[in-house]
């Protein structure tokens, strides 16, 4: 049988309450007592029971980490950084897949069944109503990679997707393309809408450039490849701004698989700068989203809300920049 709290108390010669206080964050215990209890626990190989502790403190230290885009490889990086960051702060991530969920109320009910202390909505495609539903239920929440608002209803951490669209447009104009297109993710996604809005607004300053647009069914390799294959059947554009890197990689596969070359025949620029974008066989020119900084900031906010759940909501925006590789022709 594993050692119990009672065993540690007997070995240390103290009360069980003293052992409990030693392993409870913020509890008052003298340095002498702490050393005595920790020594006994180490000798016995004792580890405190997190579930039992939650019954005493009313805190589970569970943070719901919810998303809906698990087929996008970028989220392997996102989840890795989130889970390690939360664990480093003594919290336990509870990963939840909302890919088939459309009702925010169902998501709230599911997370509350696990008595989570807080929720991070890690998605640029879930509507703002999902994060708001948690807030309305009294659950501390941060929307990471969410849509920017000047007066946010919940904490939002991310990028200015409209400005990213403008950046892509400026980059294509700078390189002399006169026939360009936006290949976005799902049309209903706010990230798709904002990136296209900025792209179109900036290109409206360049009447010499023709703009087209289309949308893929999902932010996925397969969807990006399928949509580009459709575009290739009917006079494709000279260059494409794809809604994110995984769409760009799917488009790249379609182009090269059709016997064309990138960037000689068609140029591509993506968004995110996921790890795969820098692989030698992909070498994607893209707009870098500072993922680690966004995640660190999101964790900082959710941790602060565990102490002050009524903290006034704020929006934190991080700047992006173009990472030049090999899928656009040189500046003329």
CSV table of C-alpha atoms in Angstrom, one decimal:
chain,number,residue,atom,x,y,z
A,1,UNK,CA,0.0,0.0,0.0
A,2,UNK,CA,1.3,3.5,-0.7
A,3,UNK,CA,2.2,5.6,2.3
A,4,UNK,CA,-0.6,7.7,3.7
A,5,UNK,CA,-0.8,11.1,5.4
A,6,UNK,CA,-1.2,9.3,8.7
A,7,UNK,CA,2.0,7.4,8.1
A,8,UNK,CA,3.9,10.7,7.4
A,9,UNK,CA,2.4,12.2,10.6
A,10,UNK,CA,3.6,9.2,12.7
A,11,UNK,CA,7.1,9.2,11.2
A,12,UNK,CA,7.4,13.0,11.7
A,13,UNK,CA,5.8,12.9,15.2
A,14,UNK,CA,3.3,15.5,14.3
A,15,UNK,CA,-0.5,15.7,13.8
A,16,UNK,CA,-2.2,14.8,10.6
A,17,UNK,CA,-3.4,18.4,10.4
A,18,UNK,CA,0.2,19.6,10.4
A,19,UNK,CA,1.0,17.3,7.5
A,20,UNK,CA,-2.0,18.6,5.6
A,21,UNK,CA,-1.0,22.2,6.2
A,22,UNK,CA,2.5,21.5,4.9
A,23,UNK,CA,1.2,20.3,1.6
A,24,UNK,CA,-1.5,23.0,1.2
A,25,UNK,CA,-0.6,26.1,-0.8
A,26,UNK,CA,-0.8,29.2,1.4
A,27,UNK,CA,-1.3,27.4,4.7
A,28,UNK,CA,0.5,28.6,7.8
A,29,UNK,CA,3.3,26.2,9.0
A,30,UNK,CA,6.6,26.9,10.7
A,31,UNK,CA,9.9,26.2,8.8
A,32,UNK,CA,10.9,23.7,11.5
A,33,UNK,CA,7.6,21.8,11.1
A,34,UNK,CA,7.8,21.9,7.3
A,35,UNK,CA,11.3,20.4,7.2
A,36,UNK,CA,10.3,17.7,9.6
A,37,UNK,CA,7.3,16.7,7.5
A,38,UNK,CA,9.1,16.9,4.2
A,39,UNK,CA,11.9,14.7,5.6
A,40,UNK,CA,9.4,12.1,6.7
A,41,UNK,CA,7.5,12.2,3.4
A,42,UNK,CA,10.7,11.8,1.4
A,43,UNK,CA,11.8,8.8,3.5
A,44,UNK,CA,8.4,7.1,3.0
A,45,UNK,CA,8.0,8.1,-0.6
A,46,UNK,CA,4.8,10.0,0.1
A,47,UNK,CA,3.1,12.3,-2.4
A,48,UNK,CA,0.0,14.3,-1.5
A,49,UNK,CA,-3.3,13.2,-3.1
A,50,UNK,CA,-4.4,16.0,-5.4
A,51,UNK,CA,-8.0,14.9,-5.5
A,52,UNK,CA,-8.2,14.6,-1.7
A,53,UNK,CA,-6.6,18.1,-1.5
A,54,UNK,CA,-9.3,19.5,-3.8
A,55,UNK,CA,-12.0,18.3,-1.4
A,56,UNK,CA,-10.3,20.2,1.4
A,57,UNK,CA,-9.5,23.4,-0.5
A,58,UNK,CA,-12.4,23.6,-2.9
A,59,UNK,CA,-9.9,24.0,-5.7
A,60,UNK,CA,-9.2,21.3,-8.3
A,61,UNK,CA,-6.3,23.2,-10.0
A,62,UNK,CA,-7.9,21.9,-13.2
A,63,UNK,CA,-7.8,24.4,-16.2
A,64,UNK,CA,-10.0,23.4,-19.1
A,65,UNK,CA,-8.0,23.9,-22.3
A,66,UNK,CA,-10.6,23.8,-25.1
A,67,UNK,CA,-10.3,24.0,-28.8
A,68,UNK,CA,-11.9,22.8,-32.0
A,69,UNK,CA,-9.2,22.6,-34.6
A,70,UNK,CA,-7.3,19.4,-33.7
A,71,UNK,CA,-6.6,18.4,-37.3
A,72,UNK,CA,-4.3,21.5,-37.7
A,73,UNK,CA,-0.7,20.6,-36.8
A,74,UNK,CA,-0.1,24.1,-35.3
A,75,UNK,CA,-2.2,23.0,-32.3
A,76,UNK,CA,0.4,20.3,-31.4
A,77,UNK,CA,2.7,23.2,-30.7
A,78,UNK,CA,0.0,25.2,-29.0
A,79,UNK,CA,-1.1,22.4,-26.7
A,80,UNK,CA,2.6,21.5,-25.9
A,81,UNK,CA,3.3,25.1,-24.7
A,82,UNK,CA,0.0,25.4,-22.9
A,83,UNK,CA,0.2,22.1,-21.0
A,84,UNK,CA,3.9,22.7,-20.0
A,85,UNK,CA,3.2,26.3,-19.0
A,86,UNK,CA,0.2,25.3,-16.8
A,87,UNK,CA,2.0,22.4,-15.2
A,88,UNK,CA,5.0,24.6,-14.4
A,89,UNK,CA,2.6,26.7,-12.3
A,90,UNK,CA,1.1,23.7,-10.4
A,91,UNK,CA,-2.0,23.6,-12.5
A,92,UNK,CA,-3.5,20.6,-14.4
A,93,UNK,CA,-4.7,21.0,-18.0
A,94,UNK,CA,-7.9,19.3,-19.0
A,95,UNK,CA,-7.8,19.0,-22.8
A,96,UNK,CA,-11.3,19.3,-24.4
A,97,UNK,CA,-12.2,18.8,-28.1
A,98,UNK,CA,-15.1,21.0,-29.2
A,99,UNK,CA,-14.7,20.2,-32.9
A,100,UNK,CA,-18.4,19.0,-33.2
A,101,UNK,CA,-19.8,21.3,-30.6
A,102,UNK,CA,-22.0,24.3,-31.7
A,103,UNK,CA,-23.8,25.1,-28.4
A,104,UNK,CA,-21.8,27.0,-25.9
A,105,UNK,CA,-24.1,25.9,-23.1
A,106,UNK,CA,-23.2,22.3,-23.7
A,107,UNK,CA,-19.5,23.1,-23.3
A,108,UNK,CA,-20.1,25.0,-20.1
A,109,UNK,CA,-22.1,22.0,-18.6
A,110,UNK,CA,-19.3,19.6,-19.6
A,111,UNK,CA,-16.5,21.6,-18.1
A,112,UNK,CA,-18.5,22.3,-14.9
A,113,UNK,CA,-18.9,18.6,-14.4
A,114,UNK,CA,-15.1,18.4,-13.8
A,115,UNK,CA,-15.2,21.4,-11.4
A,116,UNK,CA,-12.5,23.3,-13.4
A,117,UNK,CA,-11.0,26.4,-11.7
A,118,UNK,CA,-10.8,28.2,-15.1
A,119,UNK,CA,-11.0,27.8,-18.8
A,120,UNK,CA,-8.7,28.8,-21.7
A,121,UNK,CA,-10.5,28.8,-25.1
A,122,UNK,CA,-7.6,28.3,-27.5
A,123,UNK,CA,-9.2,28.9,-30.9
A,124,UNK,CA,-9.4,31.6,-33.6
A,125,UNK,CA,-12.4,29.9,-35.2
A,126,UNK,CA,-14.8,29.4,-32.3
A,127,UNK,CA,-17.2,32.4,-32.0
A,128,UNK,CA,-16.8,34.8,-29.1
A,129,UNK,CA,-20.0,33.4,-27.6
A,130,UNK,CA,-18.2,30.3,-26.3
A,131,UNK,CA,-15.8,32.3,-24.1
A,132,UNK,CA,-18.6,34.6,-23.0
A,133,UNK,CA,-20.8,31.6,-22.0
A,134,UNK,CA,-18.1,30.5,-19.5
A,135,UNK,CA,-17.9,34.0,-18.1
A,136,UNK,CA,-21.7,34.2,-17.7
A,137,UNK,CA,-21.5,30.9,-15.8
A,138,UNK,CA,-19.0,32.4,-13.3
A,139,UNK,CA,-16.0,30.4,-14.6
A,140,UNK,CA,-12.8,32.4,-15.1
A,141,UNK,CA,-12.0,32.4,-18.8
A,142,UNK,CA,-9.4,33.6,-21.3
A,143,UNK,CA,-9.9,33.5,-25.0
A,144,UNK,CA,-6.5,32.8,-26.5
A,145,UNK,CA,-6.1,33.5,-30.3
A,146,UNK,CA,-9.5,35.2,-30.0
A,147,UNK,CA,-10.9,38.1,-32.0
A,148,UNK,CA,-9.7,41.5,-30.9
A,149,UNK,CA,-12.3,44.0,-29.5
A,150,UNK,CA,-11.7,47.5,-28.1
A,151,UNK,CA,-14.1,46.7,-25.2
A,152,UNK,CA,-13.8,42.9,-24.7
A,153,UNK,CA,-16.3,41.0,-22.6
A,154,UNK,CA,-13.7,38.5,-21.6
A,155,UNK,CA,-9.9,38.5,-21.6
A,156,UNK,CA,-8.6,38.1,-25.2
A,157,UNK,CA,-5.0,37.5,-26.2
A,158,UNK,CA,-4.0,37.3,-29.8
A,159,UNK,CA,-3.1,39.2,-32.9
A,160,UNK,CA,-4.7,41.8,-35.2
A,161,UNK,CA,-5.9,39.6,-38.0
A,162,UNK,CA,-7.0,42.6,-40.1
A,163,UNK,CA,-3.5,44.0,-39.9
A,164,UNK,CA,-2.0,40.6,-40.9
A,165,UNK,CA,-4.2,40.7,-44.0
A,166,UNK,CA,-2.8,44.1,-44.8
A,167,UNK,CA,0.8,42.8,-44.3
A,168,UNK,CA,0.2,40.0,-46.8
A,169,UNK,CA,-1.3,42.4,-49.4
A,170,UNK,CA,1.7,44.8,-49.0
A,171,UNK,CA,4.1,42.0,-49.4
A,172,UNK,CA,2.5,40.8,-52.7
A,173,UNK,CA,2.2,44.3,-54.0
A,174,UNK,CA,5.9,44.9,-53.2
A,175,UNK,CA,6.9,41.9,-55.2
A,176,UNK,CA,5.1,43.1,-58.3
A,177,UNK,CA,2.2,40.6,-58.5
A,178,UNK,CA,-0.8,42.0,-60.4
A,179,UNK,CA,-3.2,39.1,-60.0
A,180,UNK,CA,-3.6,37.8,-56.5
A,181,UNK,CA,-6.0,35.8,-54.4
A,182,UNK,CA,-7.0,35.1,-50.9
A,183,UNK,CA,-7.5,31.4,-50.0
A,184,UNK,CA,-9.1,31.4,-46.6
A,185,UNK,CA,-10.3,28.9,-44.1
A,186,UNK,CA,-14.0,28.5,-43.3
A,187,UNK,CA,-15.9,31.6,-44.3
A,188,UNK,CA,-17.8,31.8,-41.0
A,189,UNK,CA,-14.6,31.9,-38.9
A,190,UNK,CA,-13.8,35.3,-37.5
A,191,UNK,CA,-10.1,34.9,-38.3
A,192,UNK,CA,-10.9,34.2,-41.9
A,193,UNK,CA,-13.2,37.2,-42.1
A,194,UNK,CA,-10.7,39.6,-40.5
A,195,UNK,CA,-7.7,38.4,-42.6
A,196,UNK,CA,-9.6,38.8,-45.8
A,197,UNK,CA,-10.9,42.2,-44.7
A,198,UNK,CA,-7.4,43.5,-44.2
A,199,UNK,CA,-6.2,41.9,-47.4
A,200,UNK,CA,-8.9,43.4,-49.5
A,201,UNK,CA,-8.7,46.9,-47.8
A,202,UNK,CA,-5.0,47.2,-48.5
A,203,UNK,CA,-5.3,46.0,-52.1
A,204,UNK,CA,-8.1,48.6,-52.7
A,205,UNK,CA,-5.2,51.1,-52.7
A,206,UNK,CA,-3.7,49.3,-55.7
A,207,UNK,CA,-6.1,49.5,-58.6
A,208,UNK,CA,-3.6,47.8,-60.9
A,209,UNK,CA,-3.9,44.6,-58.9
A,210,UNK,CA,-6.8,42.1,-59.5
A,211,UNK,CA,-8.1,40.4,-56.4
A,212,UNK,CA,-10.0,37.1,-56.2
A,213,UNK,CA,-11.0,35.0,-53.2
A,214,UNK,CA,-12.2,31.6,-52.2
A,215,UNK,CA,-12.6,29.6,-49.0
A,216,UNK,CA,-11.6,26.1,-47.9
A,217,UNK,CA,-13.9,23.9,-45.8
A,218,UNK,CA,-11.4,23.8,-42.9
A,219,UNK,CA,-8.0,24.9,-41.7
A,220,UNK,CA,-6.4,21.7,-42.8
A,221,UNK,CA,-3.9,20.3,-45.3
A,222,UNK,CA,-6.6,18.4,-47.1
A,223,UNK,CA,-8.9,21.4,-47.4
A,224,UNK,CA,-6.1,23.6,-48.7
A,225,UNK,CA,-5.1,21.1,-51.3
A,226,UNK,CA,-8.6,20.5,-52.5
A,227,UNK,CA,-9.4,24.2,-52.8
A,228,UNK,CA,-6.1,24.9,-54.7
A,229,UNK,CA,-6.8,22.0,-57.1
A,230,UNK,CA,-10.2,23.7,-57.9
A,231,UNK,CA,-8.4,27.0,-58.5
A,232,UNK,CA,-5.9,25.4,-60.8
A,233,UNK,CA,-8.6,24.2,-63.2
A,234,UNK,CA,-9.5,27.8,-64.2
A,235,UNK,CA,-6.7,30.3,-64.8
A,236,UNK,CA,-5.1,30.5,-61.3
A,237,UNK,CA,-3.8,33.7,-59.8
A,238,UNK,CA,-0.2,34.7,-59.8
A,239,UNK,CA,0.0,34.5,-56.0
A,240,UNK,CA,-2.1,33.4,-53.0
A,241,UNK,CA,-2.4,34.6,-49.4
A,242,UNK,CA,-3.5,31.5,-47.6
A,243,UNK,CA,-5.4,31.9,-44.3
A,244,UNK,CA,-2.8,29.9,-42.4
A,245,UNK,CA,0.3,27.8,-42.9
A,246,UNK,CA,-1.5,24.4,-43.1
A,247,UNK,CA,-3.7,25.7,-45.9
A,248,UNK,CA,-0.5,27.0,-47.6
A,249,UNK,CA,1.2,23.6,-47.4
A,250,UNK,CA,-1.9,21.9,-48.8
A,251,UNK,CA,-1.9,24.5,-51.6
A,252,UNK,CA,1.8,23.9,-52.2
A,253,UNK,CA,1.2,20.2,-52.6
A,254,UNK,CA,-1.6,20.8,-55.1
A,255,UNK,CA,0.6,23.2,-57.2
A,256,UNK,CA,3.7,21.0,-57.3
A,257,UNK,CA,1.6,17.8,-57.8
A,258,UNK,CA,0.1,19.5,-60.9
A,259,UNK,CA,3.5,20.0,-62.5
A,260,UNK,CA,3.8,23.7,-61.6
A,261,UNK,CA,6.6,25.4,-59.6
A,262,UNK,CA,6.5,27.6,-56.5
A,263,UNK,CA,7.3,30.5,-56.8
A,264,UNK,CA,8.1,30.5,-60.5
A,265,UNK,CA,4.6,29.8,-61.6
A,266,UNK,CA,2.6,30.6,-58.5
A,267,UNK,CA,3.6,32.4,-55.3
A,268,UNK,CA,2.4,31.6,-51.7
A,269,UNK,CA,2.4,33.4,-48.4
A,270,UNK,CA,0.9,31.8,-45.2
A,271,UNK,CA,0.3,32.9,-41.6
A,272,UNK,CA,1.5,31.4,-38.3
A,273,UNK,CA,5.1,30.3,-39.0
A,274,UNK,CA,4.4,26.8,-37.6
A,275,UNK,CA,7.5,24.6,-37.3
A,276,UNK,CA,6.7,22.7,-40.6
A,277,UNK,CA,6.8,26.0,-42.5
A,278,UNK,CA,10.6,26.1,-42.1
A,279,UNK,CA,11.2,22.6,-43.2
A,280,UNK,CA,13.6,22.5,-46.2
A,281,UNK,CA,11.0,20.8,-48.5
A,282,UNK,CA,8.4,23.4,-47.7
A,283,UNK,CA,10.4,26.6,-47.1
A,284,UNK,CA,7.2,28.7,-46.8
A,285,UNK,CA,7.2,32.5,-46.7
A,286,UNK,CA,4.8,33.4,-44.0
A,287,UNK,CA,3.6,35.9,-41.4
A,288,UNK,CA,4.8,34.9,-37.9
A,289,UNK,CA,2.3,34.8,-35.1
A,290,UNK,CA,4.2,35.0,-31.8
A,291,UNK,CA,2.5,31.8,-30.4
A,292,UNK,CA,4.7,31.4,-27.3
A,293,UNK,CA,4.1,35.0,-26.1
A,294,UNK,CA,0.4,34.7,-26.7
A,295,UNK,CA,0.3,31.5,-24.6
A,296,UNK,CA,2.5,32.9,-21.8
A,297,UNK,CA,0.2,35.9,-21.6
A,298,UNK,CA,-2.9,33.8,-21.6
A,299,UNK,CA,-1.6,31.6,-18.7
A,300,UNK,CA,-0.6,34.7,-16.8
A,301,UNK,CA,-4.2,36.1,-17.1
A,302,UNK,CA,-5.9,32.8,-16.1
A,303,UNK,CA,-3.6,32.4,-13.1
A,304,UNK,CA,-4.4,36.0,-12.0
A,305,UNK,CA,-8.1,35.3,-12.3
A,306,UNK,CA,-7.9,32.4,-9.9
A,307,UNK,CA,-7.0,35.0,-7.3
A,308,UNK,CA,-9.1,37.9,-8.7
A,309,UNK,CA,-11.9,36.4,-10.8
A,310,UNK,CA,-13.6,39.8,-11.2
A,311,UNK,CA,-10.5,41.3,-12.8
A,312,UNK,CA,-11.7,43.7,-15.6
A,313,UNK,CA,-11.4,42.1,-19.1
A,314,UNK,CA,-8.5,43.3,-21.3
A,315,UNK,CA,-7.4,42.6,-24.8
A,316,UNK,CA,-3.7,42.0,-25.4
A,317,UNK,CA,-2.4,42.2,-29.0
A,318,UNK,CA,1.0,41.0,-30.2
A,319,UNK,CA,2.6,42.2,-33.4
A,320,UNK,CA,3.4,39.9,-36.3
A,321,UNK,CA,6.1,40.1,-38.9
A,322,UNK,CA,6.9,38.6,-42.4
A,323,UNK,CA,9.3,35.6,-42.4
A,324,UNK,CA,10.8,35.5,-45.9
A,325,UNK,CA,11.7,32.1,-47.2
A,326,UNK,CA,11.2,30.7,-50.7
A,327,UNK,CA,7.6,30.7,-51.9
A,328,UNK,CA,7.4,34.3,-53.3
A,329,UNK,CA,9.4,35.7,-56.1
A,330,UNK,CA,12.0,38.4,-55.2
A,331,UNK,CA,11.2,42.0,-54.9
A,332,UNK,CA,11.4,43.7,-58.3
